[in-house]
């Protein structure tokens, strides 16, 4: 099968019928079906999505150090909340690598915390859930891990965590055309699916731009992630006390909707190649958009969440001890080739200039916790390395 042949024919037929019946569907609905249709969606059906054999890497699939460093931040959060019962909730856990690396690190480095915590996973994909169950058996057997819905976390105390969840939510596409905002709808044509700009009928889209205080420049396209707003507000509501730690690629609104970004940020991933065509390989390629951290912060504030930290992933990881850990791990390498391979792998987590280190950002919000000095906020100039290392 060639790459272009790879698509779910049933999904194509189903979408064609739905569009025919309704005279067009919003791009957000189209994307939701491509990613999450229960029988044919990219995320819901069996496939290797993450890692070398899949379509894309995530930080947790790069190296266990990512989860280990986050475990240090979680340990401090547990201390700040008084070292009592603590829930780590992770939504969208993929193959469970982040959970595994966090729990492995805590079992070793912070056994008291490990004994007190419950790790709860909220996962939409039955396929990913199966992978998680397989990878996390040891910690399930130890009574630490379980699965639940977001609503079941009502009243939780602890930290609500996600890595690359929000970029996987379906987005509305909006064009600024002749001074008007137009929403992109998908319609049928002899050539396949095509786009049609229609006057806004969904008032939530206009409200969204008011909320974030930035709009689109004439001729530009942007994505509006309404599901992210609902999600943030639900997370704020279920959290009784504690933290929300959100890691994803994205920008503050001012940068996301900057004049130079003419076509928005929508991208598709298939076997480690990106493309800008969501109308091919239906159900067989990932579709994502960069997220708007301003929107998360504003909706968070309305739901009792105060922003405590916002920064690039490289700063966050450096604050948590990335360099010191790299030096320690390197010292365990048995030969120079192994040490170099380790450095090359870990470099991916902190690479600037469009790499994971700066395209990924980290937002930490707090509720009922005051304004603590978080470990991740340690400044790079305050990092003290033993002399004679390099
Ligand atoms: C890009 S993957 C990230 C996986 C993982 N966090 C990692 O770092 O490898 C997105 C994950 O979010 C899940 N997901 C997407 N929408 C979701 C939702 N509404 N509720 C729960 N999980 C969701 C997907 O099934 C998948 O596990």
PDB file of N, CA, C and O and ligand atoms in Angstrom, residues 36 43 50 56 58-61 90-95 98 122-125 128 132 163-165 167-169 227 286, ligand 1:
ATOM      1  N   UNK A  36     -11.409  11.034  16.178  1.00  0.00           N
ATOM      2  CA  UNK A  36     -12.055  10.333  17.306  1.00  0.00           C
ATOM      3  C   UNK A  36     -13.311   9.538  16.951  1.00  0.00           C
ATOM      4  O   UNK A  36     -14.030   9.106  17.850  1.00  0.00           O
ATOM      5  N   UNK A  43      -7.141   8.267  16.527  1.00  0.00           N
ATOM      6  CA  UNK A  43      -6.747   7.937  17.901  1.00  0.00           C
ATOM      7  C   UNK A  43      -7.470   6.736  18.476  1.00  0.00           C
ATOM      8  O   UNK A  43      -6.982   6.110  19.421  1.00  0.00           O
ATOM      9  N   UNK A  50       2.925   6.778  18.419  1.00  0.00           N
ATOM     10  CA  UNK A  50       3.998   7.520  19.095  1.00  0.00           C
ATOM     11  C   UNK A  50       5.307   6.740  19.035  1.00  0.00           C
ATOM     12  O   UNK A  50       5.311   5.517  19.199  1.00  0.00           O
ATOM     13  N   UNK A  56       4.841  10.277  15.198  1.00  0.00           N
ATOM     14  CA  UNK A  56       5.497  11.433  15.838  1.00  0.00           C
ATOM     15  C   UNK A  56       6.117  11.005  17.170  1.00  0.00           C
ATOM     16  O   UNK A  56       5.752   9.966  17.725  1.00  0.00           O
ATOM     17  N   UNK A  58       6.831  12.199  21.178  1.00  0.00           N
ATOM     18  CA  UNK A  58       6.465  13.162  22.217  1.00  0.00           C
ATOM     19  C   UNK A  58       7.640  13.172  23.201  1.00  0.00           C
ATOM     20  O   UNK A  58       8.458  12.240  23.180  1.00  0.00           O
ATOM     21  N   UNK A  59       7.715  14.197  24.047  1.00  0.00           N
ATOM     22  CA  UNK A  59       8.874  14.290  24.950  1.00  0.00           C
ATOM     23  C   UNK A  59       9.003  13.037  25.806  1.00  0.00           C
ATOM     24  O   UNK A  59      10.113  12.567  26.077  1.00  0.00           O
ATOM     25  N   UNK A  60       7.848  12.490  26.229  1.00  0.00           N
ATOM     26  CA  UNK A  60       7.932  11.322  27.103  1.00  0.00           C
ATOM     27  C   UNK A  60       8.407  10.092  26.337  1.00  0.00           C
ATOM     28  O   UNK A  60       8.853   9.119  26.951  1.00  0.00           O
ATOM     29  N   UNK A  61       8.314  10.124  25.000  1.00  0.00           N
ATOM     30  CA  UNK A  61       8.808   8.975  24.234  1.00  0.00           C
ATOM     31  C   UNK A  61      10.289   9.136  23.885  1.00  0.00           C
ATOM     32  O   UNK A  61      10.909   8.221  23.359  1.00  0.00           O
ATOM     33  N   UNK A  90      -3.673  12.454  34.980  1.00  0.00           N
ATOM     34  CA  UNK A  90      -3.093  12.744  33.663  1.00  0.00           C
ATOM     35  C   UNK A  90      -4.148  12.480  32.600  1.00  0.00           C
ATOM     36  O   UNK A  90      -4.668  11.367  32.488  1.00  0.00           O
ATOM     37  N   UNK A  91      -4.452  13.488  31.815  1.00  0.00           N
ATOM     38  CA  UNK A  91      -5.419  13.291  30.715  1.00  0.00           C
ATOM     39  C   UNK A  91      -4.650  13.158  29.404  1.00  0.00           C
ATOM     40  O   UNK A  91      -3.763  13.956  29.104  1.00  0.00           O
ATOM     41  N   UNK A  92      -5.018  12.133  28.611  1.00  0.00           N
ATOM     42  CA  UNK A  92      -4.350  11.922  27.319  1.00  0.00           C
ATOM     43  C   UNK A  92      -2.966  11.358  27.519  1.00  0.00           C
ATOM     44  O   UNK A  92      -1.965  11.995  27.200  1.00  0.00           O
ATOM     45  N   UNK A  93      -2.876  10.130  28.043  1.00  0.00           N
ATOM     46  CA  UNK A  93      -1.581   9.599  28.481  1.00  0.00           C
ATOM     47  C   UNK A  93      -0.860   8.789  27.413  1.00  0.00           C
ATOM     48  O   UNK A  93       0.179   8.188  27.703  1.00  0.00           O
ATOM     49  N   UNK A  94      -1.369   8.750  26.191  1.00  0.00           N
ATOM     50  CA  UNK A  94      -0.667   8.022  25.121  1.00  0.00           C
ATOM     51  C   UNK A  94      -0.410   6.578  25.523  1.00  0.00           C
ATOM     52  O   UNK A  94      -1.298   5.864  25.949  1.00  0.00           O
ATOM     53  N   UNK A  95       0.843   6.163  25.403  1.00  0.00           N
ATOM     54  CA  UNK A  95       1.206   4.787  25.753  1.00  0.00           C
ATOM     55  C   UNK A  95       1.536   4.637  27.245  1.00  0.00           C
ATOM     56  O   UNK A  95       1.981   3.576  27.673  1.00  0.00           O
ATOM     57  N   UNK A  98       4.856   8.661  30.235  1.00  0.00           N
ATOM     58  CA  UNK A  98       5.108   9.705  31.232  1.00  0.00           C
ATOM     59  C   UNK A  98       4.727   9.193  32.622  1.00  0.00           C
ATOM     60  O   UNK A  98       5.474   9.360  33.592  1.00  0.00           O
ATOM     61  N   UNK A 122      -7.098   9.778  32.534  1.00  0.00           N
ATOM     62  CA  UNK A 122      -8.334  10.035  31.772  1.00  0.00           C
ATOM     63  C   UNK A 122      -7.957   9.865  30.302  1.00  0.00           C
ATOM     64  O   UNK A 122      -7.127  10.615  29.792  1.00  0.00           O
ATOM     65  N   UNK A 123      -8.504   8.860  29.653  1.00  0.00           N
ATOM     66  CA  UNK A 123      -8.053   8.539  28.285  1.00  0.00           C
ATOM     67  C   UNK A 123      -9.251   8.275  27.376  1.00  0.00           C
ATOM     68  O   UNK A 123     -10.111   7.470  27.696  1.00  0.00           O
ATOM     69  N   UNK A 124      -9.271   8.927  26.230  1.00  0.00           N
ATOM     70  CA  UNK A 124     -10.406   8.772  25.298  1.00  0.00           C
ATOM     71  C   UNK A 124     -10.222   7.547  24.397  1.00  0.00           C
ATOM     72  O   UNK A 124     -11.200   6.990  23.901  1.00  0.00           O
ATOM     73  N   UNK A 125      -8.985   7.136  24.171  1.00  0.00           N
ATOM     74  CA  UNK A 125      -8.717   6.102  23.164  1.00  0.00           C
ATOM     75  C   UNK A 125      -8.628   4.708  23.788  1.00  0.00           C
ATOM     76  O   UNK A 125      -7.735   4.441  24.602  1.00  0.00           O
ATOM     77  N   UNK A 128      -5.107   3.330  23.130  1.00  0.00           N
ATOM     78  CA  UNK A 128      -4.056   3.826  24.034  1.00  0.00           C
ATOM     79  C   UNK A 128      -4.240   3.256  25.438  1.00  0.00           C
ATOM     80  O   UNK A 128      -3.280   2.932  26.122  1.00  0.00           O
ATOM     81  N   UNK A 132      -1.505   1.504  27.776  1.00  0.00           N
ATOM     82  CA  UNK A 132      -1.184   1.990  29.122  1.00  0.00           C
ATOM     83  C   UNK A 132      -1.263   0.851  30.137  1.00  0.00           C
ATOM     84  O   UNK A 132      -0.379   0.680  30.977  1.00  0.00           O
ATOM     85  N   UNK A 163       0.383  16.280  28.734  1.00  0.00           N
ATOM     86  CA  UNK A 163       1.455  16.550  27.784  1.00  0.00           C
ATOM     87  C   UNK A 163       0.906  16.283  26.383  1.00  0.00           C
ATOM     88  O   UNK A 163       0.527  15.153  26.068  1.00  0.00           O
ATOM     89  N   UNK A 164       0.821  17.318  25.585  1.00  0.00           N
ATOM     90  CA  UNK A 164       0.285  17.204  24.209  1.00  0.00           C
ATOM     91  C   UNK A 164      -1.135  16.652  24.177  1.00  0.00           C
ATOM     92  O   UNK A 164      -1.456  15.812  23.344  1.00  0.00           O
ATOM     93  N   UNK A 165      -1.973  17.114  25.099  1.00  0.00           N
ATOM     94  CA  UNK A 165      -3.400  16.772  25.034  1.00  0.00           C
ATOM     95  C   UNK A 165      -4.151  17.824  24.220  1.00  0.00           C
ATOM     96  O   UNK A 165      -4.856  17.513  23.258  1.00  0.00           O
ATOM     97  N   UNK A 167      -3.400  20.091  22.092  1.00  0.00           N
ATOM     98  CA  UNK A 167      -3.162  20.257  20.648  1.00  0.00           C
ATOM     99  C   UNK A 167      -3.903  19.196  19.836  1.00  0.00           C
ATOM    100  O   UNK A 167      -3.999  19.302  18.611  1.00  0.00           O
ATOM    101  N   UNK A 168      -4.407  18.175  20.528  1.00  0.00           N
ATOM    102  CA  UNK A 168      -5.122  17.101  19.822  1.00  0.00           C
ATOM    103  C   UNK A 168      -6.643  17.327  19.837  1.00  0.00           C
ATOM    104  O   UNK A 168      -7.388  16.487  19.342  1.00  0.00           O
ATOM    105  N   UNK A 169      -7.091  18.446  20.423  1.00  0.00           N
ATOM    106  CA  UNK A 169      -8.532  18.744  20.389  1.00  0.00           C
ATOM    107  C   UNK A 169      -8.896  19.303  19.004  1.00  0.00           C
ATOM    108  O   UNK A 169      -8.117  20.083  18.423  1.00  0.00           O
ATOM    109  N   UNK A 227     -12.830  23.644  22.422  1.00  0.00           N
ATOM    110  CA  UNK A 227     -12.818  22.537  23.389  1.00  0.00           C
ATOM    111  C   UNK A 227     -11.809  22.789  24.510  1.00  0.00           C
ATOM    112  O   UNK A 227     -12.004  22.370  25.649  1.00  0.00           O
ATOM    113  N   UNK A 286      -2.298  12.102  12.008  1.00  0.00           N
ATOM    114  CA  UNK A 286      -2.675  12.980  13.113  1.00  0.00           C
ATOM    115  C   UNK A 286      -2.935  14.382  12.554  1.00  0.00           C
ATOM    116  O   UNK A 286      -2.338  14.773  11.546  1.00  0.00           O
TER     117      UNK A 286
HETATM  118  C1  LIG B   1      -0.497  13.455  21.125  1.00  0.00           C
HETATM  119  S1  LIG B   1      -1.018  12.199  22.202  1.00  0.00           S
HETATM  120  C2  LIG B   1      -0.014  12.565  23.625  1.00  0.00           C
HETATM  121  C3  LIG B   1       0.296  11.334  24.419  1.00  0.00           C
HETATM  122  C4  LIG B   1       1.115  11.445  25.690  1.00  0.00           C
HETATM  123  N1  LIG B   1       0.677  12.488  26.568  1.00  0.00           N
HETATM  124  C5  LIG B   1       2.600  11.523  25.444  1.00  0.00           C
HETATM  125  O1  LIG B   1       3.230  12.431  25.958  1.00  0.00           O
HETATM  126  O2  LIG B   1       3.142  10.646  24.776  1.00  0.00           O
HETATM  127  C6  LIG B   1      -2.651  12.736  22.688  1.00  0.00           C
HETATM  128  C7  LIG B   1      -3.308  11.868  23.717  1.00  0.00           C
HETATM  129  O3  LIG B   1      -4.506  12.500  24.159  1.00  0.00           O
HETATM  130  C8  LIG B   1      -5.588  11.567  24.103  1.00  0.00           C
HETATM  131  N2  LIG B   1      -6.834  12.366  24.029  1.00  0.00           N
HETATM  132  C9  LIG B   1      -7.222  13.199  23.059  1.00  0.00           C
HETATM  133  N3  LIG B   1      -8.386  13.804  23.385  1.00  0.00           N
HETATM  134  C10 LIG B   1      -8.709  13.346  24.623  1.00  0.00           C
HETATM  135  C11 LIG B   1      -9.784  13.606  25.507  1.00  0.00           C
HETATM  136  N4  LIG B   1     -10.751  14.463  25.213  1.00  0.00           N
HETATM  137  N5  LIG B   1      -9.792  12.961  26.706  1.00  0.00           N
HETATM  138  C12 LIG B   1      -8.817  12.097  27.027  1.00  0.00           C
HETATM  139  N6  LIG B   1      -7.775  11.812  26.223  1.00  0.00           N
HETATM  140  C13 LIG B   1      -7.720  12.437  25.039  1.00  0.00           C
HETATM  141  C14 LIG B   1      -5.227  10.697  22.930  1.00  0.00           C
HETATM  142  O4  LIG B   1      -5.928   9.481  22.888  1.00  0.00           O
HETATM  143  C15 LIG B   1      -3.730  10.490  23.227  1.00  0.00           C
HETATM  144  O5  LIG B   1      -3.552   9.559  24.271  1.00  0.00           O
END
